[in-house]
Amino acid sequence: MSENEVKNSAEEQYSASSIQVLEGLEAVRKRPSMYIGDIGERGLHHLVYEVVDNSIDEALAGFCTDIEVTINEDNSITVRDNGRGIPTGMHEKEHKSALEVVLTVLHAGGKFSKDSYKVSGGLHGVGVSCVNALSDYLKAEIHREGKVFVQEYSKGKPFADVKVVGEASDTGTIISFHPDPEIFTVTTVYKYDTLAARLRELAYLNKGIKLILTDRRESLTDENGNPTGLFKSDVFYSKEGLKEFVNYLDGGAERLTEQPIYLETDKVIPIEIAMQYNTGYSEKIYSYVNNINTIEGGTHLQGFKMGLTRTLKNYADKNNLLAKLKFDLAADDFREGLTAVISVKVAEPQFEGQTKTKLGNSEVVSAVSQATASALEAYLEENPKDARAIVEKVILAATARHAARKAREMVQRKTVMSGAGMPGKLADCSLRDPEQCELFLVEGDSAGGTAKQGRDRMTQAILPLRGKILNVEKAMEHRVFESEEIRNIYTALGVTVGTEDDHKALNLSKLRYHKVIIMTDADVDGSHIATLILTFFFRYMQDLIRNGYVYLATPPLYLVKKGKEEIYCWTDSERKAATEKLGKGSDKGVTVQRYKGLGEMSDVQLWETTMDPSRRLLRQVTIDNAAEAERTFSMLMGDDVPPRREFIEQNAHYANVDA
Ligand code: 0RA
């Protein structure tokens, strides 16, 4: 039944709407994934974004400047803003307070304010009532009209009506909630870095709003180890918005222009764009609709690309800069080394695509393309030196693309002839069903040999990689496709690259393995190699990661032994516990072997600890926040000595995929 259906009597209306309310939130608890995506770590964090989005809307409406997110000791969350406060008066239609309507009716978030449409919004835009339904405790505290109002809930049901509990000299909304462990069965523990990445992104996307994150689980101590009464905390605030965002994304990359090219329009469709060329070779364009990262792009991205290509081409033609070019320019030549962020606000966004992150509204194409063209045109006219540098970069890209085509076609030809064309080093598995098959990418021939001995030949294939594969972050594309190790990965996986209009597009339809497992030594070198492989996947096979096909193996660090008893350990605390257990108080006769590399293990040991699906622990590689991952890869693979180990720890999630 739709919410807007007209009823005859007030009584009928009341009963009908209250039934609907109950059904609504019950439905959320029955099928939470339909509303928040999943009930894993992602969904858990999504609850916070959902609440924060309401405060962002209040800020975008011009009534709120500060939003504070606190992770409390018990992993509950408090979101506080200094907006007008959610109205607490009686809602005529629903016969309950407006606050209760917001907290119990699906999609009720912005329905009081007709003139300011809800622009922000979580991926699913379901509102705070979903958060309420999925929390075993939720408290709303409203400061408004000089009073403090409070209402508490459990699993979406109020304990009582809204009560006045005191006086207030300020205004604002404070929502605290604890995720229901009956729903979030995987984890109810919040990750500071995950929330920080999203709040940082929101600060860049909404300049002028101050977002503060505090972790009350982490007390700060002074140099003597004494508590300071302070907690781990960060403030995210951006004065210049997207201009600062592109600089952040580009990390230490060398810029081609001094300042990002920037535009902001305040027409029917508000558009904000910042772009900057660097001397690198990757295209990094991030697009957002109503603060949602549109991973699959859509009409706003299409409009941007059109405006960019048209304007640069016109400029180059007009100034006769293409004279030395012997072949045609392709659209993506204009985007090599480009970092850009496009943010649009659309009143009624149509989201399409596999993950519903592709904007479909056709009117957005021309709006963005025109805005891009006129801002870029003006910039090129005013900055002829920059304009020349950009055009030269485009010409270089076109030249390199010609060189790359041959190399890429080599990959293609080999891949198409599956079977016969497989790399000589690949020890393939005998089964052919991709769902059941795994490919281990193993560091070095010697470990590769052990893995070949230890594996399950039916389902596990081994591809040894020689030493350090190419750092694709710093290499031009044709060098990537010329690299033998990388060609072997393409061929073994059975994926192809390139279509008519997107020469980097990846075709996964012939993917031969649904688990691609990176298996390297548990040391600094091993982490480096894993990062190089991940960088390649991130830049050239991002869909492989997004589809959840990429994993990291976790070989043990220690073997603790006494007589015939052996315990493998992955952490120092496990090692201590094992030593105590086997030694029964003394460490006599207990030996601890530290594995420095995979090669130190026998084939049986490698199987038992790292490869056997029933005993191993795989970490699935995911991309929670594309912009943050982007920046991390640029930084890691740039010139600074990188904290790679930490990076991998933070970006790979333990996934009990085999259990
Ligand atoms: C509708 C109307 C008004 C405020 C809000 C919504 C509001 C919602 C949230 C959610 C989190 N923080 C919020 N702050 C405000 C106010 C209408 C008025 O005062 O006239």
XYZ file of C-alpha atoms and ligand atoms in Angstrom:
679
model
C 0.000 0.000 0.000
C 1.377 3.364 -0.905
C 1.831 5.982 1.764
C -0.075 8.614 -0.123
C -3.268 6.710 -0.651
C -6.255 8.750 0.494
C -8.434 7.230 3.165
C -12.036 8.045 4.014
C -12.045 8.450 7.738
C -9.391 9.672 10.102
C -9.701 6.460 12.098
C -9.194 4.273 9.104
C -6.240 6.374 8.148
C -4.692 5.983 11.572
C -4.995 2.214 11.718
C -3.885 1.789 8.146
C -0.826 3.908 8.560
C 0.199 2.312 11.831
C -0.011 -1.143 10.310
C 2.062 0.085 7.458
C 4.668 1.459 9.826
C 4.983 -1.883 11.570
C 5.209 -3.728 8.297
C 7.793 -1.305 7.048
C 10.314 -1.784 9.802
C 9.589 -5.500 10.168
C 10.438 -5.831 6.495
C 13.766 -4.104 7.113
C 14.628 -6.558 9.885
C 13.538 -9.523 7.791
C 15.618 -8.600 4.768
C 18.200 -6.052 5.890
C 20.403 -6.563 2.839
C 17.657 -5.204 0.608
C 17.891 -1.915 2.455
C 21.525 -1.487 3.415
C 23.309 -3.643 0.844
C 24.693 -6.329 3.131
C 24.862 -7.255 6.801
C 28.648 -7.477 6.898
C 31.196 -4.826 7.651
C 29.959 -2.671 4.811
C 26.348 -2.649 6.004
C 27.444 -1.988 9.564
C 29.264 1.170 8.511
C 26.435 2.095 6.210
C 24.252 2.720 9.270
C 26.541 5.594 10.256
C 26.504 7.094 6.755
C 22.723 6.966 6.725
C 22.489 9.042 9.920
C 25.268 11.440 8.904
C 23.541 12.049 5.563
C 20.550 13.542 7.363
C 22.813 16.000 9.115
C 24.581 16.793 5.841
C 21.206 17.613 4.320
C 20.505 19.971 7.180
C 23.899 21.586 6.556
C 23.272 21.861 2.807
C 19.982 23.561 3.596
C 22.083 26.163 5.409
C 21.183 25.416 9.024
C 24.069 23.323 10.313
C 27.850 23.768 10.351
C 29.238 21.019 12.588
C 28.661 17.269 12.609
C 30.303 15.081 15.219
C 30.531 11.319 14.916
C 31.620 9.387 17.986
C 32.409 5.705 18.244
C 31.525 4.898 21.858
C 33.245 2.306 24.074
C 30.522 -0.279 23.381
C 30.704 0.224 19.585
C 27.545 2.264 19.600
C 27.632 5.434 17.524
C 26.587 8.980 18.332
C 25.970 11.510 15.571
C 25.448 15.070 16.764
C 24.702 18.112 14.628
C 23.973 21.759 15.343
C 21.061 22.081 12.931
C 17.490 23.082 13.720
C 16.687 19.761 15.348
C 14.193 17.272 13.960
C 10.702 18.683 14.594
C 8.984 17.090 17.585
C 5.439 18.423 17.186
C 2.471 16.242 16.285
C 2.389 15.056 12.732
C -1.190 15.469 11.544
C -1.458 12.541 9.231
C 0.378 9.970 11.317
C -1.018 11.005 14.727
C 2.361 10.868 16.342
C 5.278 13.217 16.722
C 7.148 14.186 13.583
C 10.275 12.765 15.221
C 8.632 9.390 15.618
C 7.534 9.468 11.990
C 11.099 10.162 10.855
C 12.320 7.272 12.982
C 9.654 4.729 12.075
C 8.469 5.400 8.534
C 10.640 4.268 5.657
C 11.799 7.118 3.434
C 10.223 9.699 5.748
C 13.460 11.647 6.063
C 12.813 14.781 4.058
C 9.102 14.895 3.600
C 8.418 17.964 5.707
C 10.379 20.314 3.567
C 8.953 20.466 0.083
C 11.184 23.258 -1.151
C 14.514 21.699 -0.229
C 14.811 18.287 -1.810
C 16.946 15.710 -0.128
C 20.189 15.786 -2.032
C 22.564 13.836 0.093
C 21.813 10.237 0.864
C 23.449 6.912 1.466
C 23.868 4.451 -1.332
C 20.391 3.189 -0.727
C 18.922 6.430 0.618
C 16.698 4.575 3.032
C 16.791 6.976 5.923
C 17.292 6.851 9.616
C 14.249 4.606 10.182
C 16.260 1.716 8.725
C 19.021 2.384 11.193
C 16.394 2.364 13.921
C 14.994 -0.957 12.739
C 18.446 -2.546 12.753
C 19.563 -1.217 16.152
C 18.894 -2.986 19.440
C 19.003 0.471 21.001
C 18.503 3.939 19.554
C 18.095 7.253 21.310
C 17.109 10.526 19.685
C 17.818 13.717 21.605
C 16.536 16.924 20.081
C 17.461 20.434 21.183
C 14.778 22.781 19.916
C 12.624 25.670 21.092
C 14.604 25.902 24.334
C 13.899 22.310 25.314
C 15.566 18.926 25.253
C 13.325 16.198 23.827
C 14.188 12.524 24.086
C 12.787 9.305 22.697
C 14.285 5.829 22.937
C 13.786 2.745 20.805
C 14.723 -0.885 20.496
C 14.585 -2.683 17.144
C 12.475 0.128 15.732
C 9.884 0.154 18.528
C 9.638 3.160 20.861
C 9.720 2.610 24.627
C 7.412 5.618 25.065
C 6.329 8.904 23.447
C 8.726 11.811 23.074
C 9.472 13.383 26.490
C 10.854 16.756 27.499
C 13.777 16.095 29.820
C 15.328 19.512 30.241
C 16.114 22.938 28.862
C 18.350 23.744 25.930
C 20.132 26.911 24.947
C 21.235 25.489 21.596
C 19.587 23.588 18.751
C 20.509 20.319 17.127
C 19.956 16.605 16.740
C 21.811 13.835 18.577
C 21.185 10.287 17.387
C 22.850 7.415 19.249
C 22.424 3.819 18.153
C 23.858 0.385 18.786
C 23.752 -2.052 15.851
C 21.726 -5.164 16.657
C 24.055 -8.199 16.888
C 21.125 -10.415 15.861
C 21.295 -8.681 12.471
C 25.000 -7.952 12.194
C 26.207 -11.461 12.863
C 29.605 -11.060 11.218
C 30.832 -8.080 13.218
C 29.529 -5.167 15.238
C 32.954 -3.564 15.623
C 33.414 -0.234 13.870
C 36.620 0.605 12.022
C 37.941 4.078 12.599
C 39.742 4.229 9.255
C 36.658 3.231 7.302
C 34.553 5.953 8.901
C 37.423 8.449 8.578
C 37.712 7.815 4.845
C 34.004 8.476 4.294
C 33.929 11.588 6.492
C 37.021 12.968 4.731
C 35.328 12.376 1.380
C 32.146 14.085 2.622
C 34.175 17.083 3.831
C 35.736 17.516 0.391
C 32.382 17.076 -1.321
C 30.639 19.604 0.951
C 33.054 22.432 1.531
C 32.607 24.457 4.668
C 31.036 21.683 6.750
C 33.124 20.547 9.710
C 33.030 16.813 10.389
C 34.627 15.495 13.556
C 35.344 11.825 14.238
C 36.192 10.632 17.750
C 36.982 7.116 18.924
C 36.192 6.699 22.606
C 37.594 3.172 22.523
C 41.074 4.683 22.086
C 42.313 6.786 25.006
C 45.356 8.869 24.274
C 48.235 8.733 26.719
C 51.086 11.174 27.266
C 54.781 10.305 26.853
C 54.770 8.601 30.282
C 51.847 6.436 29.346
C 49.383 8.311 31.565
C 45.855 8.939 30.321
C 45.262 12.454 29.017
C 41.476 12.244 29.072
C 41.579 12.706 25.303
C 40.569 10.254 22.612
C 41.719 9.524 19.122
C 40.057 12.127 16.923
C 40.238 13.837 13.539
C 38.608 16.935 12.126
C 37.702 16.906 8.447
C 37.088 20.276 6.947
C 37.712 21.622 3.482
C 37.573 25.264 2.570
C 38.163 24.714 -1.121
C 36.260 21.482 -1.625
C 36.986 19.568 -4.796
C 40.125 21.606 -5.550
C 41.631 20.171 -2.407
C 40.151 16.759 -3.161
C 42.025 16.364 -6.467
C 45.221 17.475 -4.769
C 44.650 14.894 -2.058
C 44.002 12.159 -4.643
C 47.119 13.037 -6.579
C 49.317 12.767 -3.482
C 52.915 13.398 -4.503
C 52.401 13.241 -8.280
C 54.060 15.931 -10.364
C 51.463 18.393 -11.649
C 51.267 19.699 -15.191
C 49.395 22.829 -14.150
C 49.835 24.936 -11.053
C 46.222 25.014 -9.945
C 43.400 22.575 -10.556
C 40.913 23.763 -13.167
C 37.710 24.389 -11.256
C 34.074 25.125 -11.909
C 30.939 25.466 -9.856
C 27.479 26.210 -11.215
C 24.327 26.959 -9.317
C 21.783 26.218 -12.051
C 18.908 23.725 -11.937
C 21.464 20.963 -11.657
C 24.241 22.148 -9.326
C 27.603 21.014 -10.706
C 31.054 21.172 -9.147
C 34.151 19.926 -10.953
C 37.885 20.099 -10.264
C 40.461 18.628 -12.636
C 44.195 18.504 -12.896
C 46.719 16.846 -15.177
C 49.819 15.180 -13.756
C 52.805 13.684 -15.535
C 51.587 10.112 -14.875
C 49.648 7.811 -17.151
C 46.522 6.828 -15.286
C 43.092 8.296 -15.639
C 41.514 8.928 -12.261
C 38.045 10.343 -12.566
C 35.739 10.160 -9.585
C 32.102 11.032 -10.011
C 29.458 11.661 -7.393
C 25.728 12.199 -7.426
C 24.254 13.611 -4.215
C 27.478 12.655 -2.415
C 27.271 9.053 -3.597
C 30.291 7.707 -5.457
C 28.937 6.589 -8.824
C 31.382 3.769 -9.471
C 29.703 2.840 -12.729
C 29.643 6.439 -13.941
C 26.645 7.527 -15.988
C 25.323 10.625 -17.688
C 27.296 13.156 -15.619
C 30.556 11.383 -16.441
C 29.540 11.099 -20.074
C 28.835 14.835 -20.174
C 32.186 15.633 -18.599
C 34.121 13.483 -21.070
C 32.243 15.011 -24.007
C 32.877 18.567 -22.851
C 36.538 17.833 -22.185
C 37.247 16.170 -25.528
C 35.373 18.742 -27.586
C 36.992 21.731 -25.909
C 40.571 20.438 -25.981
C 40.234 19.333 -29.576
C 38.788 22.679 -30.649
C 41.531 24.541 -28.863
C 44.280 22.419 -30.400
C 42.792 22.754 -33.889
C 42.305 26.482 -33.572
C 45.901 26.982 -32.472
C 47.274 24.549 -35.015
C 48.874 22.352 -32.363
C 48.089 19.019 -33.999
C 50.292 19.534 -37.052
C 52.904 16.986 -36.019
C 50.358 14.282 -35.263
C 50.281 11.443 -37.778
C 47.153 9.669 -36.584
C 43.742 10.326 -35.098
C 43.228 11.163 -31.466
C 41.060 8.787 -29.456
C 38.762 10.052 -26.732
C 40.781 8.540 -23.935
C 44.009 10.198 -25.098
C 42.516 13.329 -23.564
C 42.343 11.739 -20.151
C 45.783 10.235 -19.615
C 47.288 11.662 -16.444
C 44.019 13.372 -15.610
C 42.694 13.449 -12.067
C 39.192 14.830 -11.782
C 36.264 14.877 -9.409
C 32.771 15.572 -10.670
C 30.007 16.202 -8.196
C 26.422 16.885 -9.199
C 23.240 17.260 -7.207
C 20.210 15.766 -8.898
C 16.697 16.137 -7.450
C 15.357 12.809 -8.623
C 18.317 10.651 -9.515
C 17.736 7.508 -11.540
C 20.318 4.920 -10.595
C 20.997 2.041 -12.930
C 23.572 -0.668 -13.450
C 24.644 -3.765 -11.567
C 25.392 -1.959 -8.336
C 22.885 0.874 -8.852
C 25.719 3.387 -9.020
C 25.253 4.566 -12.603
C 23.366 7.809 -13.146
C 20.678 7.501 -15.801
C 19.108 10.986 -15.970
C 19.611 12.051 -19.584
C 19.204 15.799 -18.943
C 22.458 15.721 -16.984
C 24.627 15.019 -20.058
C 24.264 18.418 -21.693
C 24.279 20.334 -18.404
C 27.651 18.878 -17.409
C 29.120 18.948 -20.895
C 28.253 22.638 -21.339
C 29.524 23.610 -17.917
C 32.780 21.719 -18.543
C 33.258 23.205 -21.991
C 32.750 26.814 -20.978
C 34.960 26.620 -17.869
C 37.726 24.775 -19.691
C 37.568 27.092 -22.700
C 38.023 30.098 -20.438
C 40.907 28.442 -18.629
C 42.766 27.518 -21.826
C 42.378 31.041 -23.211
C 43.686 32.582 -20.013
C 46.547 30.106 -19.513
C 48.189 29.420 -22.900
C 51.256 27.823 -21.319
C 49.178 25.263 -19.428
C 47.023 24.737 -22.500
C 50.073 23.865 -24.590
C 51.374 21.449 -21.933
C 48.016 19.680 -21.824
C 47.792 19.337 -25.606
C 51.341 17.974 -25.749
C 50.417 15.451 -23.115
C 47.448 14.360 -25.231
C 49.666 13.906 -28.281
C 52.085 11.840 -26.231
C 49.204 9.682 -25.047
C 48.056 9.076 -28.609
C 51.575 8.096 -29.666
C 51.913 5.699 -26.760
C 48.500 4.231 -27.462
C 49.642 3.253 -30.918
C 52.620 1.485 -29.431
C 50.416 -0.156 -26.813
C 47.919 -1.483 -29.289
C 50.339 -4.028 -30.679
C 51.308 -5.233 -27.226
C 47.683 -5.484 -26.192
C 46.737 -7.392 -29.287
C 49.412 -9.923 -28.387
C 47.686 -10.473 -25.056
C 44.371 -10.763 -26.858
C 45.494 -13.299 -29.424
C 47.071 -15.535 -26.832
C 44.075 -15.334 -24.536
C 41.539 -16.174 -27.188
C 43.243 -19.486 -27.925
C 42.555 -20.870 -24.468
C 44.356 -24.074 -23.546
C 47.003 -24.181 -26.186
C 48.124 -20.643 -25.451
C 48.523 -21.051 -21.713
C 51.796 -19.804 -20.250
C 54.417 -22.522 -19.867
C 54.839 -21.769 -16.172
C 51.191 -22.290 -15.359
C 50.406 -25.539 -13.582
C 46.720 -25.665 -14.368
C 44.022 -27.504 -12.471
C 42.059 -30.288 -14.071
C 38.545 -29.024 -13.441
C 37.183 -26.405 -15.851
C 34.318 -24.908 -13.840
C 35.520 -21.382 -12.912
C 33.381 -21.368 -9.768
C 35.358 -24.240 -8.334
C 38.764 -23.201 -9.605
C 41.450 -21.124 -7.940
C 44.597 -19.550 -9.285
C 47.497 -18.986 -6.904
C 49.891 -16.238 -7.944
C 53.051 -17.282 -6.158
C 56.192 -15.305 -5.535
C 59.232 -17.030 -7.014
C 59.880 -20.328 -8.757
C 60.915 -22.181 -5.626
C 57.752 -21.453 -3.663
C 55.893 -22.065 -6.898
C 57.395 -25.560 -6.965
C 56.344 -26.275 -3.387
C 52.830 -25.028 -4.129
C 52.607 -27.274 -7.189
C 53.524 -30.261 -5.025
C 51.188 -29.358 -2.196
C 48.085 -28.264 -4.082
C 44.809 -29.977 -4.876
C 45.323 -30.601 -8.579
C 41.628 -30.766 -9.332
C 40.821 -27.197 -8.345
C 44.047 -25.298 -7.712
C 46.266 -23.847 -10.404
C 49.672 -22.320 -9.729
C 51.306 -19.474 -11.609
C 54.764 -18.612 -10.276
C 55.769 -15.008 -10.824
C 59.355 -14.002 -11.218
C 60.451 -11.625 -8.459
C 58.993 -8.157 -8.558
C 56.463 -7.541 -11.244
C 56.352 -4.206 -13.023
C 55.166 -1.211 -11.017
C 52.287 -0.228 -13.301
C 51.788 3.011 -11.411
C 54.930 4.359 -12.997
C 54.880 2.595 -16.348
C 53.331 3.599 -19.625
C 50.633 1.333 -20.845
C 52.528 -0.384 -23.620
C 55.227 -1.400 -21.147
C 52.530 -2.999 -19.025
C 51.266 -5.115 -21.898
C 54.808 -5.968 -22.951
C 55.667 -7.370 -19.527
C 55.818 -11.154 -19.721
C 54.645 -11.679 -16.150
C 51.604 -9.488 -16.712
C 50.814 -11.116 -20.034
C 50.921 -14.471 -18.268
C 48.375 -13.247 -15.733
C 45.998 -12.105 -18.491
C 46.393 -15.338 -20.385
C 46.022 -17.613 -17.366
C 42.920 -15.749 -16.172
C 41.388 -15.833 -19.641
C 40.261 -12.208 -19.547
C 40.471 -9.896 -22.526
C 40.917 -6.156 -22.834
C 39.592 -3.456 -25.056
C 36.432 -2.676 -26.988
C 35.745 -0.241 -29.811
C 35.120 2.744 -27.572
C 37.043 1.833 -24.431
C 40.402 0.321 -25.075
C 40.963 -0.518 -21.430
C 37.596 -2.182 -20.805
C 37.901 -5.580 -19.202
C 35.930 -8.619 -20.284
C 35.501 -11.092 -17.445
C 33.062 -13.404 -19.198
C 35.768 -15.996 -19.881
C 37.403 -15.704 -16.459
C 38.793 -19.164 -15.693
C 39.032 -18.918 -11.888
C 36.692 -17.308 -9.386
C 39.392 -17.086 -6.759
C 42.646 -15.391 -7.610
C 44.891 -15.793 -4.591
C 48.062 -13.816 -4.120
C 50.491 -15.920 -2.093
C 53.716 -14.210 -1.042
C 56.179 -14.454 1.836
C 55.083 -12.961 5.137
C 57.888 -10.403 5.111
C 58.571 -6.922 3.779
C 59.561 -8.152 0.338
C 56.520 -10.371 0.143
C 54.256 -7.463 1.062
C 55.904 -5.377 -1.605
C 55.268 -7.999 -4.244
C 51.660 -8.408 -3.101
C 51.226 -4.641 -3.355
C 52.679 -4.567 -6.864
C 50.228 -7.249 -7.953
C 47.346 -5.440 -6.250
C 48.359 -2.191 -7.932
C 48.177 -3.939 -11.281
C 44.731 -5.370 -10.450
C 43.521 -1.997 -9.173
C 44.596 -0.130 -12.297
C 43.950 -2.703 -14.996
C 41.462 -5.208 -13.577
C 39.451 -3.260 -11.045
C 36.323 -5.266 -11.807
C 38.129 -8.411 -10.753
C 38.456 -6.878 -7.276
C 34.978 -5.362 -7.283
C 33.469 -8.750 -8.087
C 35.213 -10.214 -5.056
C 37.564 -12.531 -6.965
C 40.853 -11.334 -5.456
C 42.266 -12.747 -2.210
C 45.442 -12.751 -0.176
C 46.738 -15.990 1.288
C 47.998 -15.851 4.866
C 50.930 -18.147 5.516
C 51.775 -18.660 9.199
C 54.623 -16.794 10.855
C 55.692 -19.488 13.340
C 55.692 -23.191 13.966
C 55.790 -24.051 17.680
C 56.880 -27.633 18.295
C 57.402 -30.071 21.149
C 58.074 -33.663 20.278
C 55.391 -34.653 17.815
C 53.026 -31.826 18.715
C 53.003 -28.863 16.328
C 51.051 -25.609 16.378
C 51.107 -23.064 13.555
C 50.835 -19.448 14.647
C 49.961 -16.297 12.771
C 50.543 -13.715 15.494
C 52.897 -13.171 18.424
C 50.145 -13.720 20.954
C 49.255 -17.028 19.319
C 52.912 -17.970 19.533
C 53.060 -17.177 23.248
C 49.898 -19.129 23.931
C 51.177 -22.109 21.952
C 54.516 -22.084 23.748
C 52.753 -22.084 27.100
C 50.345 -24.793 26.071
C 52.980 -27.192 24.743
C 55.532 -26.386 27.452
C 52.929 -26.556 30.244
C 54.547 -23.671 32.109
C 58.163 -24.146 31.094
C 59.570 -23.717 27.620
C 61.786 -26.775 27.919
C 61.847 -28.822 24.763
C 59.671 -26.295 22.933
C 61.095 -24.959 19.687
C 59.802 -22.006 17.744
C 60.478 -21.875 14.036
C 60.012 -18.494 12.366
C 59.002 -18.902 8.748
C 60.821 -16.334 6.719
C 59.385 -17.454 3.468
C 57.059 -19.880 1.785
C 60.121 -21.731 0.572
C 60.962 -22.820 4.113
C 57.819 -24.862 4.318
C 57.405 -28.332 2.948
C 54.657 -28.946 0.430
C 52.621 -30.645 3.144
C 53.052 -27.725 5.513
C 52.102 -25.220 2.837
C 48.971 -27.204 2.055
C 47.973 -27.603 5.683
C 48.446 -23.987 6.672
C 47.837 -21.869 3.638
C 46.180 -23.708 0.776
C 43.742 -26.244 2.201
C 40.296 -24.638 1.864
C 39.117 -26.234 5.094
C 41.943 -24.835 7.214
C 43.397 -21.730 5.569
C 42.359 -18.151 6.187
C 41.905 -16.099 3.041
C 41.596 -12.350 3.054
C 39.294 -10.972 0.439
C 40.454 -7.735 -1.121
C 37.695 -5.137 -1.285
C 37.438 -1.490 -2.233
C 35.383 0.279 0.422
C 36.209 3.761 -0.631
C 37.504 4.171 -4.154
C 38.952 7.652 -3.606
C 40.871 6.517 -0.546
C 42.222 3.472 -2.406
C 43.217 5.726 -5.283
C 45.224 7.991 -3.057
C 46.802 5.029 -1.276
C 48.035 3.487 -4.506
C 49.372 6.795 -5.791
C 51.248 7.307 -2.538
C 52.430 3.738 -2.091
C 53.767 3.276 -5.537
C 55.190 6.763 -5.779
C 58.645 7.658 -4.578
C 58.195 7.694 -0.813
C 59.302 4.693 1.212
C 55.940 3.113 1.700
C 54.294 1.598 4.759
C 53.162 -1.310 2.627
C 52.641 -3.852 5.312
C 50.215 -1.568 7.143
C 48.473 -0.840 3.916
C 47.760 -4.459 3.231
C 46.642 -5.033 6.806
C 44.168 -2.211 6.483
C 42.841 -2.950 3.063
C 42.375 -6.650 3.041
C 39.512 -7.996 5.074
C 39.604 -11.350 6.718
C 36.960 -13.304 5.002
C 36.030 -16.751 6.108
C 35.101 -17.629 2.588
C 35.677 -21.324 2.853
C 33.780 -21.993 6.030
C 12.902 18.472 8.637
C 12.568 19.736 9.104
C 13.417 20.392 9.974
C 14.561 19.780 10.362
C 14.901 18.536 9.910
C 14.070 17.870 9.037
C 16.156 17.937 10.384
C 16.404 16.578 10.228
C 17.598 16.087 10.701
C 18.183 14.820 10.744
C 19.415 14.946 11.371
N 19.613 16.218 11.707
C 18.533 16.946 11.315
N 18.283 18.230 11.477
C 17.117 18.720 10.996
C 13.175 21.735 10.560
C 11.991 22.475 10.125
C 11.899 23.773 10.884
O 12.544 23.968 11.910
O 11.164 24.630 10.413
